[in-house]
């Protein structure tokens, strides 16, 4: 950050376009069939699209989960345990522990991401919109690498702070030689897919579609800034959902869930600022990789197989994070607030895609939006 640049608070109500090409799109104009049960001012009503998208996501989660445990050779064990429980209803349920391995995260999230991407493409054609309007286009792909750098830097800063305050201890090194390189690469690829899957599901099609769904409410709140207000209403709702999706993680606590909500809003700000998901995907990947592999600390309560260090926490869980890991520490909050400033002062402003449908003749044309510089 330029030390001579005056300090300003990040603006959460409007984008900061400074160039002609980054100007906000004109106010939306009503579309045809505005009073139809299935179609509104922006085409196919947002609620239907969100429900259909969520159902497909659930189906892909089931398929991805089965494929992931099958790739680990545990599917037969799990099925045998289920059959045993059904045959013996009066006995305690058989508990099968599934280790947190690269295949579990990578296979599951790769299937989810590519499935959602394919379905989003179909929806983009049906709704007459460019696929890149849902957050992933070629125009801002370079934002991925600064995002990854800041994800690694932020988690490293948090871990070193915990260690300096005697809240985190490194007990031993678990990997050397080729296993270190192999697991490091496996976890990097796995968390790349985790970043793609989680960001694209919540802040891709869902963020865009919910924004147009609440646009009428946003107009009542602020007629002059309705587009930005709609964006942040959607971001708030989806960040709550982001936190709820982590409820099933082992060792997750209230502070950890709060941090997930906060980082969801940080990622939303990156999307609002840049107009793409690339920065958030890079950050998400590097943050999780540093937790699970590089420093060997729990990631949302999950302790990974193939981590570099054996660690343990001490002191109050509110400060150390305890079983939840660094994400459960209150010290995460200032880290994420700093990231807001990093996004504001290190990224170039982008554009928010229009809410209106494309003309029919442009639906299958080259995605002009994704090729903008």
Tab-separated table of C-alpha atoms in Angstrom:
chain	number	residue	atom	x	y	z
A	1	UNK	CA	0.000	0.000	0.000
A	2	UNK	CA	1.261	3.475	-0.805
A	3	UNK	CA	2.052	5.104	2.555
A	4	UNK	CA	1.428	8.576	1.126
A	5	UNK	CA	-2.089	7.777	0.063
A	6	UNK	CA	-4.663	9.126	2.551
A	7	UNK	CA	-6.578	6.553	4.561
A	8	UNK	CA	-10.193	6.059	3.535
A	9	UNK	CA	-12.809	3.600	4.693
A	10	UNK	CA	-13.920	1.026	2.090
A	11	UNK	CA	-17.183	2.090	0.456
A	12	UNK	CA	-19.810	-0.656	0.808
A	13	UNK	CA	-22.637	1.180	-0.955
A	14	UNK	CA	-21.153	2.028	-4.306
A	15	UNK	CA	-18.342	0.749	-6.476
A	16	UNK	CA	-15.379	3.024	-7.081
A	17	UNK	CA	-15.131	3.281	-10.889
A	18	UNK	CA	-12.538	5.829	-11.866
A	19	UNK	CA	-12.294	5.194	-15.598
A	20	UNK	CA	-14.879	5.497	-18.302
A	21	UNK	CA	-14.807	1.786	-19.008
A	22	UNK	CA	-15.573	0.949	-15.363
A	23	UNK	CA	-18.649	3.132	-15.080
A	24	UNK	CA	-21.708	1.530	-13.514
A	25	UNK	CA	-24.291	0.174	-15.949
A	26	UNK	CA	-27.345	2.359	-16.631
A	27	UNK	CA	-30.492	1.795	-14.528
A	28	UNK	CA	-32.269	-1.402	-15.548
A	29	UNK	CA	-35.197	-1.073	-17.891
A	30	UNK	CA	-38.297	-3.252	-17.635
A	31	UNK	CA	-38.303	-6.379	-19.785
A	32	UNK	CA	-41.205	-7.951	-21.656
A	33	UNK	CA	-43.788	-10.154	-19.941
A	34	UNK	CA	-43.368	-8.228	-16.688
A	35	UNK	CA	-46.593	-9.581	-15.205
A	36	UNK	CA	-46.044	-13.217	-16.125
A	37	UNK	CA	-45.961	-15.838	-13.376
A	38	UNK	CA	-42.588	-17.121	-14.585
A	39	UNK	CA	-41.087	-13.943	-16.053
A	40	UNK	CA	-40.431	-10.512	-14.547
A	41	UNK	CA	-38.661	-7.322	-15.483
A	42	UNK	CA	-35.314	-9.136	-15.870
A	43	UNK	CA	-36.609	-12.279	-17.542
A	44	UNK	CA	-36.984	-15.652	-15.787
A	45	UNK	CA	-37.810	-14.900	-12.164
A	46	UNK	CA	-34.852	-15.152	-9.789
A	47	UNK	CA	-36.556	-17.382	-7.223
A	48	UNK	CA	-37.113	-20.214	-9.691
A	49	UNK	CA	-33.530	-20.076	-10.918
A	50	UNK	CA	-32.139	-20.127	-7.368
A	51	UNK	CA	-34.296	-23.114	-6.345
A	52	UNK	CA	-33.341	-25.101	-9.453
A	53	UNK	CA	-29.661	-24.230	-9.001
A	54	UNK	CA	-29.735	-25.262	-5.318
A	55	UNK	CA	-31.386	-28.593	-6.143
A	56	UNK	CA	-28.708	-29.369	-8.718
A	57	UNK	CA	-26.048	-28.395	-6.157
A	58	UNK	CA	-27.485	-30.877	-3.637
A	59	UNK	CA	-27.495	-33.645	-6.262
A	60	UNK	CA	-23.896	-32.854	-7.212
A	61	UNK	CA	-22.896	-32.923	-3.533
A	62	UNK	CA	-24.294	-36.437	-3.213
A	63	UNK	CA	-22.548	-37.594	-6.377
A	64	UNK	CA	-19.315	-35.843	-5.397
A	65	UNK	CA	-19.370	-37.282	-1.888
A	66	UNK	CA	-19.880	-40.830	-3.157
A	67	UNK	CA	-17.146	-40.405	-5.749
A	68	UNK	CA	-14.766	-38.965	-3.149
A	69	UNK	CA	-15.144	-41.806	-0.641
A	70	UNK	CA	-14.986	-44.314	-3.497
A	71	UNK	CA	-11.666	-42.806	-4.633
A	72	UNK	CA	-10.386	-43.370	-1.065
A	73	UNK	CA	-11.539	-47.007	-1.092
A	74	UNK	CA	-14.048	-46.438	1.710
A	75	UNK	CA	-17.375	-46.738	-0.093
A	76	UNK	CA	-17.805	-50.449	0.702
A	77	UNK	CA	-16.996	-49.812	4.378
A	78	UNK	CA	-19.594	-47.063	4.615
A	79	UNK	CA	-22.246	-49.104	2.796
A	80	UNK	CA	-21.556	-52.108	5.048
A	81	UNK	CA	-21.980	-49.892	8.124
A	82	UNK	CA	-25.290	-48.568	6.791
A	83	UNK	CA	-26.571	-52.070	6.085
A	84	UNK	CA	-25.526	-53.183	9.572
A	85	UNK	CA	-27.428	-50.294	11.157
A	86	UNK	CA	-30.556	-51.096	9.133
A	87	UNK	CA	-30.379	-54.762	10.092
A	88	UNK	CA	-29.881	-53.919	13.788
A	89	UNK	CA	-32.166	-50.941	14.512
A	90	UNK	CA	-31.949	-51.343	18.291
A	91	UNK	CA	-28.149	-51.121	18.455
A	92	UNK	CA	-26.008	-47.963	18.454
A	93	UNK	CA	-25.172	-46.648	15.001
A	94	UNK	CA	-21.848	-47.737	13.531
A	95	UNK	CA	-19.529	-44.766	13.268
A	96	UNK	CA	-17.141	-44.676	10.319
A	97	UNK	CA	-14.396	-42.056	10.489
A	98	UNK	CA	-13.544	-40.584	7.103
A	99	UNK	CA	-10.035	-39.077	7.159
A	100	UNK	CA	-9.594	-35.581	5.752
A	101	UNK	CA	-7.447	-36.379	2.719
A	102	UNK	CA	-6.759	-34.529	-0.557
A	103	UNK	CA	-8.996	-36.953	-2.482
A	104	UNK	CA	-11.938	-36.273	-0.175
A	105	UNK	CA	-11.866	-32.522	-0.750
A	106	UNK	CA	-10.516	-32.497	-4.291
A	107	UNK	CA	-12.736	-35.096	-5.961
A	108	UNK	CA	-15.893	-33.896	-4.238
A	109	UNK	CA	-15.380	-30.208	-5.009
A	110	UNK	CA	-14.115	-30.798	-8.548
A	111	UNK	CA	-17.337	-32.639	-9.395
A	112	UNK	CA	-19.410	-29.928	-7.740
A	113	UNK	CA	-17.601	-27.090	-9.513
A	114	UNK	CA	-17.609	-28.529	-13.024
A	115	UNK	CA	-21.207	-29.636	-12.591
A	116	UNK	CA	-22.295	-26.182	-11.420
A	117	UNK	CA	-20.286	-24.504	-14.185
A	118	UNK	CA	-21.979	-26.659	-16.834
A	119	UNK	CA	-25.414	-26.015	-15.360
A	120	UNK	CA	-24.710	-22.286	-15.063
A	121	UNK	CA	-23.817	-22.317	-18.776
A	122	UNK	CA	-27.190	-23.872	-19.586
A	123	UNK	CA	-28.958	-21.303	-17.410
A	124	UNK	CA	-27.008	-18.469	-19.016
A	125	UNK	CA	-28.303	-19.518	-22.444
A	126	UNK	CA	-31.847	-20.091	-21.204
A	127	UNK	CA	-31.881	-16.733	-19.411
A	128	UNK	CA	-30.027	-14.935	-22.251
A	129	UNK	CA	-26.965	-13.855	-20.293
A	130	UNK	CA	-23.217	-14.235	-20.641
A	131	UNK	CA	-21.681	-16.973	-18.501
A	132	UNK	CA	-18.979	-14.549	-17.333
A	133	UNK	CA	-21.655	-12.423	-15.651
A	134	UNK	CA	-21.626	-15.089	-12.939
A	135	UNK	CA	-18.101	-14.145	-11.838
A	136	UNK	CA	-15.574	-16.153	-13.864
A	137	UNK	CA	-14.329	-14.586	-17.075
A	138	UNK	CA	-10.966	-14.229	-18.770
A	139	UNK	CA	-10.784	-10.489	-18.168
A	140	UNK	CA	-9.711	-10.611	-14.487
A	141	UNK	CA	-7.889	-13.952	-14.269
A	142	UNK	CA	-4.704	-12.170	-13.175
A	143	UNK	CA	-6.444	-11.285	-9.908
A	144	UNK	CA	-6.108	-14.951	-8.894
A	145	UNK	CA	-2.393	-14.639	-8.086
A	146	UNK	CA	-2.581	-11.545	-5.840
A	147	UNK	CA	-5.523	-13.194	-4.095
A	148	UNK	CA	-3.440	-16.337	-3.496
A	149	UNK	CA	-0.529	-14.243	-2.205
A	150	UNK	CA	-2.716	-12.386	0.270
A	151	UNK	CA	-4.420	-15.600	1.374
A	152	UNK	CA	-1.035	-17.117	2.241
A	153	UNK	CA	0.186	-13.875	3.831
A	154	UNK	CA	-2.966	-13.424	5.918
A	155	UNK	CA	-2.978	-16.967	7.309
A	156	UNK	CA	0.784	-16.830	7.945
A	157	UNK	CA	0.386	-13.559	9.830
A	158	UNK	CA	-2.370	-15.087	11.953
A	159	UNK	CA	-0.372	-18.269	12.696
A	160	UNK	CA	2.781	-16.326	13.616
A	161	UNK	CA	0.732	-14.081	15.902
A	162	UNK	CA	-0.788	-17.087	17.664
A	163	UNK	CA	2.664	-18.617	18.031
A	164	UNK	CA	4.187	-15.386	19.378
A	165	UNK	CA	1.401	-15.134	21.975
A	166	UNK	CA	2.032	-18.753	23.042
A	167	UNK	CA	-1.389	-19.819	21.815
A	168	UNK	CA	-0.038	-22.191	19.148
A	169	UNK	CA	2.891	-24.596	19.393
A	170	UNK	CA	4.697	-26.558	16.694
A	171	UNK	CA	5.507	-29.999	18.113
A	172	UNK	CA	7.267	-31.764	15.260
A	173	UNK	CA	7.761	-31.954	11.527
A	174	UNK	CA	5.832	-34.799	9.919
A	175	UNK	CA	6.976	-34.741	6.281
A	176	UNK	CA	10.295	-34.621	4.460
A	177	UNK	CA	11.549	-35.388	0.966
A	178	UNK	CA	9.191	-36.562	-1.740
A	179	UNK	CA	6.127	-37.039	0.536
A	180	UNK	CA	6.374	-33.342	1.400
A	181	UNK	CA	6.264	-32.352	-2.276
A	182	UNK	CA	3.554	-34.879	-3.181
A	183	UNK	CA	1.198	-33.932	-0.355
A	184	UNK	CA	1.895	-30.245	-0.863
A	185	UNK	CA	0.864	-30.501	-4.516
A	186	UNK	CA	-2.126	-32.745	-3.804
A	187	UNK	CA	-3.506	-30.364	-1.192
A	188	UNK	CA	-2.892	-27.375	-3.468
A	189	UNK	CA	-4.937	-28.942	-6.267
A	190	UNK	CA	-7.632	-30.057	-3.812
A	191	UNK	CA	-8.040	-26.587	-2.343
A	192	UNK	CA	-8.026	-25.024	-5.789
A	193	UNK	CA	-11.215	-26.970	-6.458
A	194	UNK	CA	-12.550	-26.087	-3.003
A	195	UNK	CA	-12.050	-22.404	-3.810
A	196	UNK	CA	-13.735	-22.749	-7.191
A	197	UNK	CA	-16.661	-24.795	-5.861
A	198	UNK	CA	-17.498	-22.712	-2.794
A	199	UNK	CA	-16.993	-19.317	-4.422
A	200	UNK	CA	-18.839	-20.208	-7.606
A	201	UNK	CA	-21.815	-21.738	-5.851
A	202	UNK	CA	-22.494	-18.836	-3.486
A	203	UNK	CA	-20.996	-15.803	-5.194
A	204	UNK	CA	-21.438	-16.801	-8.818
A	205	UNK	CA	-24.892	-17.524	-10.220
A	206	UNK	CA	-26.533	-17.237	-6.777
A	207	UNK	CA	-25.095	-13.787	-6.034
A	208	UNK	CA	-26.007	-12.423	-9.453
A	209	UNK	CA	-29.494	-13.942	-9.490
A	210	UNK	CA	-30.413	-13.002	-5.930
A	211	UNK	CA	-29.231	-9.444	-6.650
A	212	UNK	CA	-31.728	-9.098	-9.471
A	213	UNK	CA	-34.363	-10.831	-7.356
A	214	UNK	CA	-34.152	-8.192	-4.591
A	215	UNK	CA	-33.675	-5.253	-6.944
A	216	UNK	CA	-37.244	-4.043	-6.368
A	217	UNK	CA	-36.621	-3.922	-2.611
A	218	UNK	CA	-33.312	-2.161	-3.207
A	219	UNK	CA	-35.069	0.501	-5.291
A	220	UNK	CA	-37.329	1.281	-2.348
A	221	UNK	CA	-34.343	1.565	-0.009
A	222	UNK	CA	-32.205	3.704	-2.311
A	223	UNK	CA	-33.520	4.559	-5.778
A	224	UNK	CA	-30.181	6.108	-6.804
A	225	UNK	CA	-27.996	3.219	-5.605
A	226	UNK	CA	-30.372	0.310	-6.108
A	227	UNK	CA	-27.823	-1.864	-7.950
A	228	UNK	CA	-25.297	-1.633	-5.113
A	229	UNK	CA	-27.931	-2.095	-2.402
A	230	UNK	CA	-29.285	-5.175	-4.167
A	231	UNK	CA	-25.756	-6.581	-4.370
A	232	UNK	CA	-25.159	-6.186	-0.636
A	233	UNK	CA	-28.529	-7.573	0.389
A	234	UNK	CA	-27.697	-10.684	-1.632
A	235	UNK	CA	-24.145	-10.802	-0.255
A	236	UNK	CA	-25.409	-10.616	3.336
A	237	UNK	CA	-27.905	-13.440	2.850
A	238	UNK	CA	-25.408	-15.659	1.030
A	239	UNK	CA	-22.672	-15.028	3.617
A	240	UNK	CA	-25.071	-16.332	6.274
A	241	UNK	CA	-25.644	-19.388	4.084
A	242	UNK	CA	-21.860	-19.717	3.689
A	243	UNK	CA	-21.530	-19.923	7.474
A	244	UNK	CA	-24.412	-22.403	7.739
A	245	UNK	CA	-22.709	-24.718	5.239
A	246	UNK	CA	-19.836	-25.042	7.737
A	247	UNK	CA	-22.094	-26.231	10.567
A	248	UNK	CA	-21.344	-29.863	9.779
A	249	UNK	CA	-17.572	-29.469	10.059
A	250	UNK	CA	-16.108	-31.262	13.060
A	251	UNK	CA	-14.926	-28.913	15.822
A	252	UNK	CA	-16.621	-25.825	14.360
A	253	UNK	CA	-17.643	-23.247	16.985
A	254	UNK	CA	-19.656	-20.026	17.062
A	255	UNK	CA	-16.626	-17.776	16.618
A	256	UNK	CA	-15.497	-19.871	13.672
A	257	UNK	CA	-18.912	-19.559	12.046
A	258	UNK	CA	-18.832	-15.808	12.632
A	259	UNK	CA	-15.446	-15.650	10.928
A	260	UNK	CA	-16.826	-17.601	7.966
A	261	UNK	CA	-19.623	-15.045	7.650
A	262	UNK	CA	-17.125	-12.169	7.820
A	263	UNK	CA	-14.807	-13.662	5.220
A	264	UNK	CA	-17.870	-14.271	3.037
A	265	UNK	CA	-18.515	-10.531	3.129
A	266	UNK	CA	-14.842	-9.868	2.373
A	267	UNK	CA	-15.041	-12.122	-0.680
A	268	UNK	CA	-18.246	-10.342	-1.697
A	269	UNK	CA	-16.402	-7.025	-1.496
A	270	UNK	CA	-13.682	-8.444	-3.758
A	271	UNK	CA	-16.413	-9.394	-6.240
A	272	UNK	CA	-18.029	-5.969	-5.920
A	273	UNK	CA	-14.712	-4.184	-6.368
A	274	UNK	CA	-13.286	-6.231	-9.253
A	275	UNK	CA	-16.423	-7.624	-10.891
A	276	UNK	CA	-15.014	-11.186	-10.745
A	277	UNK	CA	-14.390	-14.107	-8.397
A	278	UNK	CA	-10.730	-14.647	-9.263
A	279	UNK	CA	-9.255	-12.765	-6.287
A	280	UNK	CA	-11.514	-14.593	-3.823
A	281	UNK	CA	-10.773	-18.000	-5.389
A	282	UNK	CA	-7.022	-17.438	-5.073
A	283	UNK	CA	-7.331	-16.252	-1.469
A	284	UNK	CA	-9.631	-19.142	-0.523
A	285	UNK	CA	-7.271	-21.715	-2.011
A	286	UNK	CA	-4.113	-20.348	-0.368
A	287	UNK	CA	-5.737	-19.779	3.040
A	288	UNK	CA	-7.028	-23.364	3.241
A	289	UNK	CA	-3.773	-24.812	1.872
A	290	UNK	CA	-1.689	-22.966	4.445
A	291	UNK	CA	-3.935	-24.167	7.260
A	292	UNK	CA	-4.288	-27.801	6.285
A	293	UNK	CA	-0.863	-28.520	4.825
A	294	UNK	CA	1.772	-25.851	5.436
A	295	UNK	CA	1.158	-25.197	9.142
A	296	UNK	CA	-0.765	-28.361	10.023
A	297	UNK	CA	-3.533	-26.624	11.973
A	298	UNK	CA	-7.241	-27.556	11.897
A	299	UNK	CA	-9.263	-26.118	9.031
A	300	UNK	CA	-12.811	-25.507	10.290
A	301	UNK	CA	-12.193	-28.332	12.735
A	302	UNK	CA	-10.766	-30.737	10.147
A	303	UNK	CA	-7.211	-31.973	10.746
A	304	UNK	CA	-5.665	-33.135	7.495
A	305	UNK	CA	-3.779	-36.277	6.589
A	306	UNK	CA	-0.453	-35.329	5.001
A	307	UNK	CA	0.269	-32.095	6.880
A	308	UNK	CA	3.741	-30.670	7.311
A	309	UNK	CA	3.675	-30.079	11.074
A	310	UNK	CA	2.132	-31.534	14.198
A	311	UNK	CA	0.736	-28.656	16.271
A	312	UNK	CA	-1.356	-28.000	19.347
A	313	UNK	CA	-3.148	-25.003	20.799
A	314	UNK	CA	-2.987	-23.553	24.308
A	315	UNK	CA	-4.839	-20.855	26.193
A	316	UNK	CA	-8.409	-19.710	25.799
A	317	UNK	CA	-10.132	-21.081	22.667
A	318	UNK	CA	-11.566	-17.626	21.914
A	319	UNK	CA	-8.010	-16.459	21.267
A	320	UNK	CA	-6.300	-19.643	20.093
A	321	UNK	CA	-9.202	-21.031	18.080
A	322	UNK	CA	-8.996	-24.369	19.872
A	323	UNK	CA	-10.299	-27.391	17.979
A	324	UNK	CA	-11.712	-25.155	15.257
A	325	UNK	CA	-8.248	-23.929	14.290
A	326	UNK	CA	-7.095	-20.352	13.617
A	327	UNK	CA	-10.468	-19.535	12.034
A	328	UNK	CA	-12.003	-19.884	15.488
A	329	UNK	CA	-9.787	-17.171	16.967
A	330	UNK	CA	-11.034	-13.636	17.518
A	331	UNK	CA	-7.687	-12.500	16.133
A	332	UNK	CA	-9.072	-13.395	12.701
A	333	UNK	CA	-11.296	-10.319	12.714
A	334	UNK	CA	-8.534	-7.686	12.351
A	335	UNK	CA	-6.890	-9.857	9.685
A	336	UNK	CA	-10.060	-9.824	7.590
A	337	UNK	CA	-10.581	-6.097	8.122
A	338	UNK	CA	-7.068	-5.505	6.825
A	339	UNK	CA	-7.969	-7.580	3.761
A	340	UNK	CA	-10.740	-5.102	2.976
A	341	UNK	CA	-8.103	-2.388	2.741
A	342	UNK	CA	-5.860	-4.656	0.684
A	343	UNK	CA	-8.658	-5.215	-1.821
A	344	UNK	CA	-9.476	-1.512	-1.925
A	345	UNK	CA	-5.920	-0.313	-2.541
A	346	UNK	CA	-4.322	-3.170	-4.522
A	347	UNK	CA	-7.014	-4.092	-7.055
A	348	UNK	CA	-8.319	-2.202	-10.042
A	349	UNK	CA	-12.037	-1.440	-10.089
A	350	UNK	CA	-14.100	-3.537	-12.454
A	351	UNK	CA	-17.657	-3.530	-13.725
A	352	UNK	CA	-20.858	-5.024	-12.401
A	353	UNK	CA	-22.722	-6.979	-15.108
A	354	UNK	CA	-26.109	-5.677	-16.214
A	355	UNK	CA	-29.265	-7.281	-14.881
A	356	UNK	CA	-31.132	-7.130	-18.176
A	357	UNK	CA	-31.275	-10.009	-20.624
A	358	UNK	CA	-29.303	-9.991	-23.849
A	359	UNK	CA	-31.054	-9.620	-27.201
A	360	UNK	CA	-31.880	-13.044	-28.602
A	361	UNK	CA	-29.348	-12.766	-31.419
A	362	UNK	CA	-26.480	-12.300	-28.915
A	363	UNK	CA	-27.173	-15.294	-26.685
A	364	UNK	CA	-24.762	-17.677	-28.432
A	365	UNK	CA	-22.371	-14.962	-29.580
A	366	UNK	CA	-18.834	-14.560	-28.231
A	367	UNK	CA	-18.865	-13.460	-24.616
A	368	UNK	CA	-17.847	-9.837	-25.040
A	369	UNK	CA	-17.921	-9.143	-21.337
A	370	UNK	CA	-15.302	-11.774	-20.587
A	371	UNK	CA	-12.871	-10.369	-23.165
A	372	UNK	CA	-12.783	-6.838	-21.792
A	373	UNK	CA	-9.382	-5.712	-20.584
